[in-house]
Coordinates of C-alpha atoms and ligand atoms in Angstrom, one line a residue:
X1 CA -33.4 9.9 -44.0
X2 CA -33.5 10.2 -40.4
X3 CA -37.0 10.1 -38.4
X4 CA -36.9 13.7 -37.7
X5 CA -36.0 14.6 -41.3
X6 CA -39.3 12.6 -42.4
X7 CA -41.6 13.9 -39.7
X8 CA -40.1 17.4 -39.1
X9 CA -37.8 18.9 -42.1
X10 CA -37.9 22.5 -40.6
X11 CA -36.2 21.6 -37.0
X12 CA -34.2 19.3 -38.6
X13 CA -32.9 21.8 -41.1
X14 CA -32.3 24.2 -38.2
X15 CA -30.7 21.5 -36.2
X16 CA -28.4 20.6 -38.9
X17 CA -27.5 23.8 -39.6
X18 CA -26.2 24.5 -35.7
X19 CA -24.3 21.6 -36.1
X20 CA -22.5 23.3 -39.2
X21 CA -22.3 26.4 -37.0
X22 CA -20.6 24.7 -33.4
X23 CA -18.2 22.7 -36.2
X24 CA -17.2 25.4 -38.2
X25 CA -17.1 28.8 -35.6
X26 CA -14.4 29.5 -32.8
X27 CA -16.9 29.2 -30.0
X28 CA -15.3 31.3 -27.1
X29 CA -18.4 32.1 -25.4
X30 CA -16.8 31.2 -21.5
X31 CA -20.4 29.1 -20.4
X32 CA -20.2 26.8 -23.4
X33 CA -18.8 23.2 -24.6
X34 CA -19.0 20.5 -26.4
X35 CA -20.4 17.2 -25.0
X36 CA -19.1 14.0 -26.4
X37 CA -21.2 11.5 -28.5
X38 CA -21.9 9.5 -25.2
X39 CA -23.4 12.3 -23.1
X40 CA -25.6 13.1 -25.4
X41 CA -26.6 9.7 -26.1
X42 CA -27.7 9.8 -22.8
X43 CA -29.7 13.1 -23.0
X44 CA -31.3 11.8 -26.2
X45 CA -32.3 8.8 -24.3
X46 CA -36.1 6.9 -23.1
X47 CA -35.2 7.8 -20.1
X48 CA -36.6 10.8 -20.7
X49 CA -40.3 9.8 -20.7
X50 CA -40.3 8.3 -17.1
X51 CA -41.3 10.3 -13.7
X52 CA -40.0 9.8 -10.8
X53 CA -40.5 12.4 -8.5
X54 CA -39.0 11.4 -4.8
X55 CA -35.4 10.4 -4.2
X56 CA -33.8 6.7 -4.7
X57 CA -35.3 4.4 -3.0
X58 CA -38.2 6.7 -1.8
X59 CA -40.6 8.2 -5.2
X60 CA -44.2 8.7 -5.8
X61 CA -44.5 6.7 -9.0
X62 CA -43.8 2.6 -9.6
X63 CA -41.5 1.6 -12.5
X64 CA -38.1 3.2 -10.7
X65 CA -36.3 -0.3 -11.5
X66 CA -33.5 1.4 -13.5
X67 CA -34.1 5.1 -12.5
X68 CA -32.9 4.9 -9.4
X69 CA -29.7 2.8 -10.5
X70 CA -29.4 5.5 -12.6
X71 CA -29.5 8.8 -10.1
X72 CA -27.8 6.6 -7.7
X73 CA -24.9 6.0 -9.7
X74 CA -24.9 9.7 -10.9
X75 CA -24.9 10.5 -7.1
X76 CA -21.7 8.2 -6.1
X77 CA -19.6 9.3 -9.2
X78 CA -20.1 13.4 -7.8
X79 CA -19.2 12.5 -4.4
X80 CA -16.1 10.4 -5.5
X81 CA -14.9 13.2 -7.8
X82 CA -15.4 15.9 -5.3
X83 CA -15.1 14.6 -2.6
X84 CA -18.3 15.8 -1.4
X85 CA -20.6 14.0 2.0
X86 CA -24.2 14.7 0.1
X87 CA -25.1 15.4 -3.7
X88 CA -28.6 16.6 -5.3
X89 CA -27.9 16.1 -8.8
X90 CA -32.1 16.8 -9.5
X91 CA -32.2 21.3 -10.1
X92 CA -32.9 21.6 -13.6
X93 CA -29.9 24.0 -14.0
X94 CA -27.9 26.7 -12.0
X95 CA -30.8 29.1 -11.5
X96 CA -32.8 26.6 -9.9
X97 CA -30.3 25.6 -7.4
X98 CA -29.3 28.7 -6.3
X99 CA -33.1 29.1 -5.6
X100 CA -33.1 25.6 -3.9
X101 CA -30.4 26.9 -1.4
X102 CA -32.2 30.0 -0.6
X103 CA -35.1 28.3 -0.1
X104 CA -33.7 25.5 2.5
X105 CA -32.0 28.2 4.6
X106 CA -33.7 32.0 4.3
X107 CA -37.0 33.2 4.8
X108 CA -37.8 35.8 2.6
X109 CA -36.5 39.4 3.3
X110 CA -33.1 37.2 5.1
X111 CA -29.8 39.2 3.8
X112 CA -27.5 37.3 1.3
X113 CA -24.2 38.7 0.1
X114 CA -22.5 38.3 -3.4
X115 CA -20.4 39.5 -6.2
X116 CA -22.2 42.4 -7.7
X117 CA -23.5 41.2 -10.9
X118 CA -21.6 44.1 -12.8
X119 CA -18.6 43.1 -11.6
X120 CA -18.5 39.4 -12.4
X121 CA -21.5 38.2 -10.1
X122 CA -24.5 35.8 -11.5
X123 CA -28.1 37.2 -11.6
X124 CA -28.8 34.7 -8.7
X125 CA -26.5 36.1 -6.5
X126 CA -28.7 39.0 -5.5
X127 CA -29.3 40.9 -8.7
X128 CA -32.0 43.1 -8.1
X129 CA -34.0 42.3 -10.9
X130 CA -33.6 38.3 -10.3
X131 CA -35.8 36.6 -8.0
X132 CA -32.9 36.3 -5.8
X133 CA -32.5 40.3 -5.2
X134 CA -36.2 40.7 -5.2
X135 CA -37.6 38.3 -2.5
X136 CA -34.4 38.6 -0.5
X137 CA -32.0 41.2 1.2
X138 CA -29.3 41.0 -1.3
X139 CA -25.8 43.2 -0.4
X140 CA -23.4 43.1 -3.3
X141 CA -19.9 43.3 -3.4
X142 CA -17.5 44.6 -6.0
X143 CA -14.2 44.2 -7.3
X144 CA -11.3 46.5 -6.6
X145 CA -11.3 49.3 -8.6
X146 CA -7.5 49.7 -9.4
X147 CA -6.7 45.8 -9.6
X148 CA -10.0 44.7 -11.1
X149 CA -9.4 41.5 -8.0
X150 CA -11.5 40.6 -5.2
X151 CA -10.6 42.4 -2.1
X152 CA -11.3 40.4 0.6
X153 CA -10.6 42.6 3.5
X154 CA -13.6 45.1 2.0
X155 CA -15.6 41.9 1.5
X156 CA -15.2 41.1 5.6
X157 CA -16.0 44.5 6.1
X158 CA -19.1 44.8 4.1
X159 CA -19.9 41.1 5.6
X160 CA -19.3 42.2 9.5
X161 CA -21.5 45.1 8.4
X162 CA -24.9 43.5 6.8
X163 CA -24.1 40.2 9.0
X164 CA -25.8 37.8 5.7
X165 CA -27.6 34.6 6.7
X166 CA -25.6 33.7 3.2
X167 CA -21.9 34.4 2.3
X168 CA -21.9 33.2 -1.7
X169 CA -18.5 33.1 -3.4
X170 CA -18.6 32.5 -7.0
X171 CA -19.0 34.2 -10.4
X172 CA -19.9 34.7 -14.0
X173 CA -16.9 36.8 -15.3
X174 CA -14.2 37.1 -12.9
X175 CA -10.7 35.3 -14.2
X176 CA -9.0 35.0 -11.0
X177 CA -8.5 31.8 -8.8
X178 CA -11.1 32.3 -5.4
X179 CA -9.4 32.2 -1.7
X180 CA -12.0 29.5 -0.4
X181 CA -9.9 29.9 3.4
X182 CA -10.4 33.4 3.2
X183 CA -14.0 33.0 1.9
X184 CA -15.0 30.4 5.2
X185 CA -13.1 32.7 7.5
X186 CA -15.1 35.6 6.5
X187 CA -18.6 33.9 6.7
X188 CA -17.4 32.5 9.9
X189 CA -16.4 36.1 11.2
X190 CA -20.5 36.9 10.4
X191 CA -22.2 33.8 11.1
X192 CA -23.0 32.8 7.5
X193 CA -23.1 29.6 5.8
X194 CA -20.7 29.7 2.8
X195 CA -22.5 28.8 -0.6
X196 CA -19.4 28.8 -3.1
X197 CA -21.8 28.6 -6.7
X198 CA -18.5 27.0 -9.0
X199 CA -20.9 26.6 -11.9
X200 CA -17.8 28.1 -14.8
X201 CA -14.8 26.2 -12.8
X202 CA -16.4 23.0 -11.8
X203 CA -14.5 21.3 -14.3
X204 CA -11.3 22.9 -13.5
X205 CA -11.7 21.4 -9.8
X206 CA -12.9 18.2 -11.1
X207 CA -9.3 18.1 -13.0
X208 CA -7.3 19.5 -10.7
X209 CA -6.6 22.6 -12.1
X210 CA -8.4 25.2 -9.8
X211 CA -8.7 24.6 -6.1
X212 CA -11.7 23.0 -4.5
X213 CA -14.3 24.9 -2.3
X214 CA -15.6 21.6 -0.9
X215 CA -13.5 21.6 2.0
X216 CA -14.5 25.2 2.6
X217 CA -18.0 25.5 1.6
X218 CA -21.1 24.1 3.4
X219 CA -22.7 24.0 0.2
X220 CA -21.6 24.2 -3.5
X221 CA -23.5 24.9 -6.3
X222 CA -22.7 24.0 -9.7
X223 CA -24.1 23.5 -13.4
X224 CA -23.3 20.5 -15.4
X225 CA -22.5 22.1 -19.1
X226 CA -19.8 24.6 -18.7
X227 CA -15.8 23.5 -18.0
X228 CA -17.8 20.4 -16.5
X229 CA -18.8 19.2 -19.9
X230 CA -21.8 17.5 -19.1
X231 CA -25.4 18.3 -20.5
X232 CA -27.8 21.2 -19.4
X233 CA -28.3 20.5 -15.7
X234 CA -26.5 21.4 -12.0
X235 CA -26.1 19.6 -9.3
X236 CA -26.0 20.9 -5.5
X237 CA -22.9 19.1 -3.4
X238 CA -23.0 19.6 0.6
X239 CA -21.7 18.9 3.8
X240 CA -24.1 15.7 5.0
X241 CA -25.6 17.9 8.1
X242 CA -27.6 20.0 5.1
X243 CA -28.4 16.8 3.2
X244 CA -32.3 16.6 4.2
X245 CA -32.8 20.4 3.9
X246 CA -31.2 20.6 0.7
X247 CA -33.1 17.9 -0.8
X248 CA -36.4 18.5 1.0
X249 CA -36.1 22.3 -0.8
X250 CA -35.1 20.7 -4.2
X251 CA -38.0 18.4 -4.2
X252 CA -40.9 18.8 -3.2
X253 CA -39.6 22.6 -2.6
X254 CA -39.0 23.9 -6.0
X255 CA -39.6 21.2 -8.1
X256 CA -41.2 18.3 -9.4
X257 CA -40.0 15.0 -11.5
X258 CA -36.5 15.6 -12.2
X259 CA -35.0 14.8 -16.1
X260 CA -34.2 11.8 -15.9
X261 CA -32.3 11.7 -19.3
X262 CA -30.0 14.9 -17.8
X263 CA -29.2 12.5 -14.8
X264 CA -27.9 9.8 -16.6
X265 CA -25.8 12.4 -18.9
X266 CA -25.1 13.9 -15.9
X267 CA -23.5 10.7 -14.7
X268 CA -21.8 9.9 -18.2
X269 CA -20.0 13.6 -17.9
X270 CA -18.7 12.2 -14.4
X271 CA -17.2 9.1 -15.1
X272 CA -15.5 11.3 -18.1
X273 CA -14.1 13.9 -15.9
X274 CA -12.9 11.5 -13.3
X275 CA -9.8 10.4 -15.9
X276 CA -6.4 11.3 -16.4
X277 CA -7.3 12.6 -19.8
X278 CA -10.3 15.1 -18.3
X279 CA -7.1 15.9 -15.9
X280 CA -5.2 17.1 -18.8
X281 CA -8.0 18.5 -20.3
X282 CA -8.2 20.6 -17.3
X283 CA -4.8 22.1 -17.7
X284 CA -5.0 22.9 -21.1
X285 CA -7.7 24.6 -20.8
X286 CA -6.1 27.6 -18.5
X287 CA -2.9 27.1 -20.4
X288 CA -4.7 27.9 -24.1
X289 CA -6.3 31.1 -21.8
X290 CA -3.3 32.2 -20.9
X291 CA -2.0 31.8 -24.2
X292 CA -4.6 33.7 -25.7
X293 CA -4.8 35.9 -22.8
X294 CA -1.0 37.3 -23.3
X295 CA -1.5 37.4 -27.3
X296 CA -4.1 40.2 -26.5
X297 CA -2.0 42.1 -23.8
X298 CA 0.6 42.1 -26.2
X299 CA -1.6 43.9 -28.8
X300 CA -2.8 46.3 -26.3
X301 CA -5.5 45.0 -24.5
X302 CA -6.8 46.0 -21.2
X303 CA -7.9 42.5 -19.5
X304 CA -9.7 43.0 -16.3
X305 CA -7.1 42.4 -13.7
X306 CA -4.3 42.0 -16.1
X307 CA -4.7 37.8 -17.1
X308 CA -6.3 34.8 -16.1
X309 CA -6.2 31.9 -14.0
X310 CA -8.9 29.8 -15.2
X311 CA -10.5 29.5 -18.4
X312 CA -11.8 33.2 -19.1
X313 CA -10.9 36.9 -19.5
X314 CA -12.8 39.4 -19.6
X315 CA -11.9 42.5 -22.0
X316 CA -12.6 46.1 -21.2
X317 CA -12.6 47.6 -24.9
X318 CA -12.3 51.5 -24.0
X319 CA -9.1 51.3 -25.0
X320 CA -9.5 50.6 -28.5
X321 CA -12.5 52.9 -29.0
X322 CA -15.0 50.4 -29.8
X323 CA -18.4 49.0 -28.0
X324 CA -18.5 45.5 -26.8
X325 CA -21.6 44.7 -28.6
X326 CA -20.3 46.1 -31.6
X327 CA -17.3 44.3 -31.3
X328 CA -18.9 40.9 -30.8
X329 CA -20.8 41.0 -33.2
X330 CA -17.9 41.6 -36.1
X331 CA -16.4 39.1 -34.5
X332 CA -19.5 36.7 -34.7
X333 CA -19.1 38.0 -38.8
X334 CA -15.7 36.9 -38.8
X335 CA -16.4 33.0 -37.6
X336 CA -15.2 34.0 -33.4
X337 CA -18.3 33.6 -31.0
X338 CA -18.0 35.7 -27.7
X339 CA -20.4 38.1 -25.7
X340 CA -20.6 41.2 -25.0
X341 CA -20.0 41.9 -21.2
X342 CA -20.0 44.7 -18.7
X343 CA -17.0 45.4 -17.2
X344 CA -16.2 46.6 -13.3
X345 CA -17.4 49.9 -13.0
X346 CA -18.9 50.2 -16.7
X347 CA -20.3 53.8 -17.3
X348 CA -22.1 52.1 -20.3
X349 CA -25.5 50.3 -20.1
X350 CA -25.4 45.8 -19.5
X351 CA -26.8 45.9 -23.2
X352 CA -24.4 48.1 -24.7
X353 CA -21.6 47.6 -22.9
X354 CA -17.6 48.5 -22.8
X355 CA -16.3 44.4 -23.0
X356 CA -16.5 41.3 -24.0
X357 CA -15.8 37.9 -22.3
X358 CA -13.8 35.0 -23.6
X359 CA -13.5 31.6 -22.3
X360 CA -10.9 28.5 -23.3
X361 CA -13.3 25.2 -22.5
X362 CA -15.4 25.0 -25.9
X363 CA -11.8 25.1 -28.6
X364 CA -9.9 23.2 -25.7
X365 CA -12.1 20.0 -26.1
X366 CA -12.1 20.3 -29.7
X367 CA -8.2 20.1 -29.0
X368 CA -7.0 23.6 -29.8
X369 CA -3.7 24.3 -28.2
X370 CA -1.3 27.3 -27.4
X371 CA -0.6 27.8 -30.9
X372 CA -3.9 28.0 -32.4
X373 CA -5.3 30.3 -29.4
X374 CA -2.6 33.1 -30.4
X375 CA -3.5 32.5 -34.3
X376 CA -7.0 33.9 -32.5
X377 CA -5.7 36.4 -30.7
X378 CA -4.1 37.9 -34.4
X379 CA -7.7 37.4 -35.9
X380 CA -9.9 38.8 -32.7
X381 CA -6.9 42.2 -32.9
X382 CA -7.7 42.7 -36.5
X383 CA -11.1 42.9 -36.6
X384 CA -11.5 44.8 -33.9
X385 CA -9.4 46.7 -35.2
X386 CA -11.2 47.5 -37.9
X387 CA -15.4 46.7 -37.3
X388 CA -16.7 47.8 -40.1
X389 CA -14.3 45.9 -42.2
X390 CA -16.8 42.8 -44.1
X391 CA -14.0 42.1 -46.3
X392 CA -11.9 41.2 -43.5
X393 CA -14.6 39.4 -41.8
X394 CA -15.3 37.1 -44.3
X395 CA -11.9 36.4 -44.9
X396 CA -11.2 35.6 -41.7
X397 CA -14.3 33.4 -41.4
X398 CA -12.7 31.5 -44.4
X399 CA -9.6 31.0 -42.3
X400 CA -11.0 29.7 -39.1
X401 CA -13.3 27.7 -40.8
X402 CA -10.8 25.9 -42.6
X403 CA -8.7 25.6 -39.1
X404 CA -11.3 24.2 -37.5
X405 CA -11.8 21.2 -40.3
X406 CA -8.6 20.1 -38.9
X407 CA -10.5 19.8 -35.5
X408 CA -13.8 18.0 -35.3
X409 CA -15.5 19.3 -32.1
X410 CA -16.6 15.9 -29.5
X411 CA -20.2 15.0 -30.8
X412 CA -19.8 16.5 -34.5
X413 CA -17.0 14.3 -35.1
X414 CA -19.2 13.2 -38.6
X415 CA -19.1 16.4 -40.3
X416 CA -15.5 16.8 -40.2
Ligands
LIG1 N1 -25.4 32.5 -18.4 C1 -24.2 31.9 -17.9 C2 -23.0 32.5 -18.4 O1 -22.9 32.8 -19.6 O2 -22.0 32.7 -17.6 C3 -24.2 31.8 -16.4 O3 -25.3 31.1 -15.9

């Protein structure tokens, strides 16, 4: 009996029975993973009982012996695989280092310009109702209405026109590669710096199979847990002429003693994606998208801009006469985990919504290929097709979990 089964049977229980659920579910929920044994080894580590709030080689407590080695090395292993001048790999996740960017170059009431959050944008990229819309002048743009892509020539426009101290590129939902020249030229054109925020793709850059805004950006934003496949946690990479105002608005701007335990996972997930097999990783994971992506279209779906270039899509469900949420949650029934999403120009409310989102990076590490992402596509059509069908459900929750016994997911390799 383990030490948390003796001292706490109810979290345990509940713990063991998420494990069942990640082993035996299609998780296609496009934020999510799987981290390997060693990365959460690391999370699960003493490390997180120390404080050390400062920077290596410069913190307010004694007893940083190993600490620092530790954020150091997660520091070197970022800027080697992105090729970045300065790293911060202290916010506690994406939120907070959105906030840490605002806060080393805007004073409140400074215009910032992003992708509206109903078309693809994150809640920190002006949403009104975020911190980020409320304390600053956030413009928005959208997507194209009859392509469902980024127009950039309306994005210069809109830019030239509310001149943003801010120019942030980057998204939630959107499936299409981002023109990072286009991006610079714009915030050039209006004086902005260019935060590109590559929080879902970060692991497709690290592998090579998305192109990189570091050349581009003067600051990037990114979490740690998504395509990246590292714990809960974000790091903020910049050009070195930002370095001290980045890091002076991380700590002691925004926050205090960064997790320790999240660093050194942080710098586990790093050395991981910095091999060849992360690399093919990588490309898997946009080619099981596509795979899945062109299984839908062929049954009729209406994907938002037609396909995908990374590792989502994003499904506008008008079409076939049923709700997102109503969708996704016979889905859930039937053993497939996605969200319900809005979709450009929605005329139904964010919690009700017409779509759902689905991303590759979760079954891709758990080593689905082409051929089991269309066996999902057949499963997600005939449900949908029929929502109210709990026969079907369940029998389809039979089927995937006995496909996915024949793939242990990284870190639940034990239960089989
Ligand atoms: N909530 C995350 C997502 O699901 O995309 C973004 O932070």
């Amino acid at each position: 009996m383990s030490d948390l089964q003796q001292r706490d049977p109810e979290i345990f229980h509940l713990i063991s029975q998420e494990e069942k659920r990640q082993q035996n579910k299609i998780r296609l929920i496009a934020s999510e993973n799987y981290v390997s044994t060693a990365v959460m080894e690391a999370t699960g580590s003493v490390l997180t009982n120390k404080y050390s709030e400062g920077y290596p080689g410069k913190r307010y407590y004694e007893g940083q012996q190993y600490i620092d080695q530790v954020e150091s090395l997660a520091i070197q292993r970022a800027k080697d695989l992105f090729g970045a001048e300065h790293v911060n790999v202290q916010p506690y996740s994406g939120s907070p280092a959105n906030l840490a960017v605002y806060l080393a170059f805007l004073a409140p009431g400074d215009t910032i310009l992003g992708m509206a959050l109903p078309h693809g944008g994150h809640l920190t990229h002006g949403a009104k109702v975020s911190i980020s819309g409320k304390y600053f002048n956030a413009e928005s743009y959208s997507l194209d209405q009859q392509t469902g892509r980024l127009n950039y020539d309306t994005i210069r426009d809109k830019a030239l026109a509310c001149r943003p101290k801010i120019l942030i590129a980057g998204h939630s939902a959107y499936s299409r590669v981002l023109d990072f020249p286009r991006f610079r030229e714009i915030a050039d054109a209006c004086g902005a710096l260019l935060l590109v925020d590559m929080a879902h793709f970060a692991g497709l850059v690290a592998g090579g199979a998305h192109p990189s805004p570091i050349p581009y950006a003067d600051v990037v934003t990114t979490t740690t847990h998504k395509s990246l496949r590292g714990p809960r946690g974000a790091m903020i990479l910049c050009k070195q002429e930002y370095a001290a105002a980045i890091d002076k608005a991380v700590f002691p701007g925004l926050q205090g003693g960064p997790h320790n335990n999240t660093t050194a996972a942080i710098a586990v997930a790093l050395k991981e994606a910095s091999t060849d097999a992360f690399k093919q990783y990588a490309s898997q994971i946009v080619k099981n998208a596509q795979a899945l992506a062109a299984t839908l279209i062929e049954r009729g779906f209406d994907l938002v801009t037609g396909g995908t270039d990374n590792h989502l899509m994003l499904i506008d469900l008008t079409n076939k006469g049923v709700t997102g949420k109503i969708a996704a949650k016979a889905l859930d029934a039937a053993g497939i985990v996605l969200n319900y999403n809005a979709v450009p120009y929605d005329t139904r409310k964010p919690f009700d919504p017409s779509g759902i989102r689905l991303g590759s990076a979760a079954v891709t590490s758990r080593g689905f290929k082409e051929e089991q992402m269309v066996q999902i596509g057949k499963w997600i059509d005939a449900v949908i097709a029929d929502p109210a069908n709990t026969a079907l459900q369940a029998d389809i929750a039979a089927a995937v979990q006995q496909l996915c016994s024949g793939f242990p997911a990284p870190g639940l390799e034990y239960l089989g």
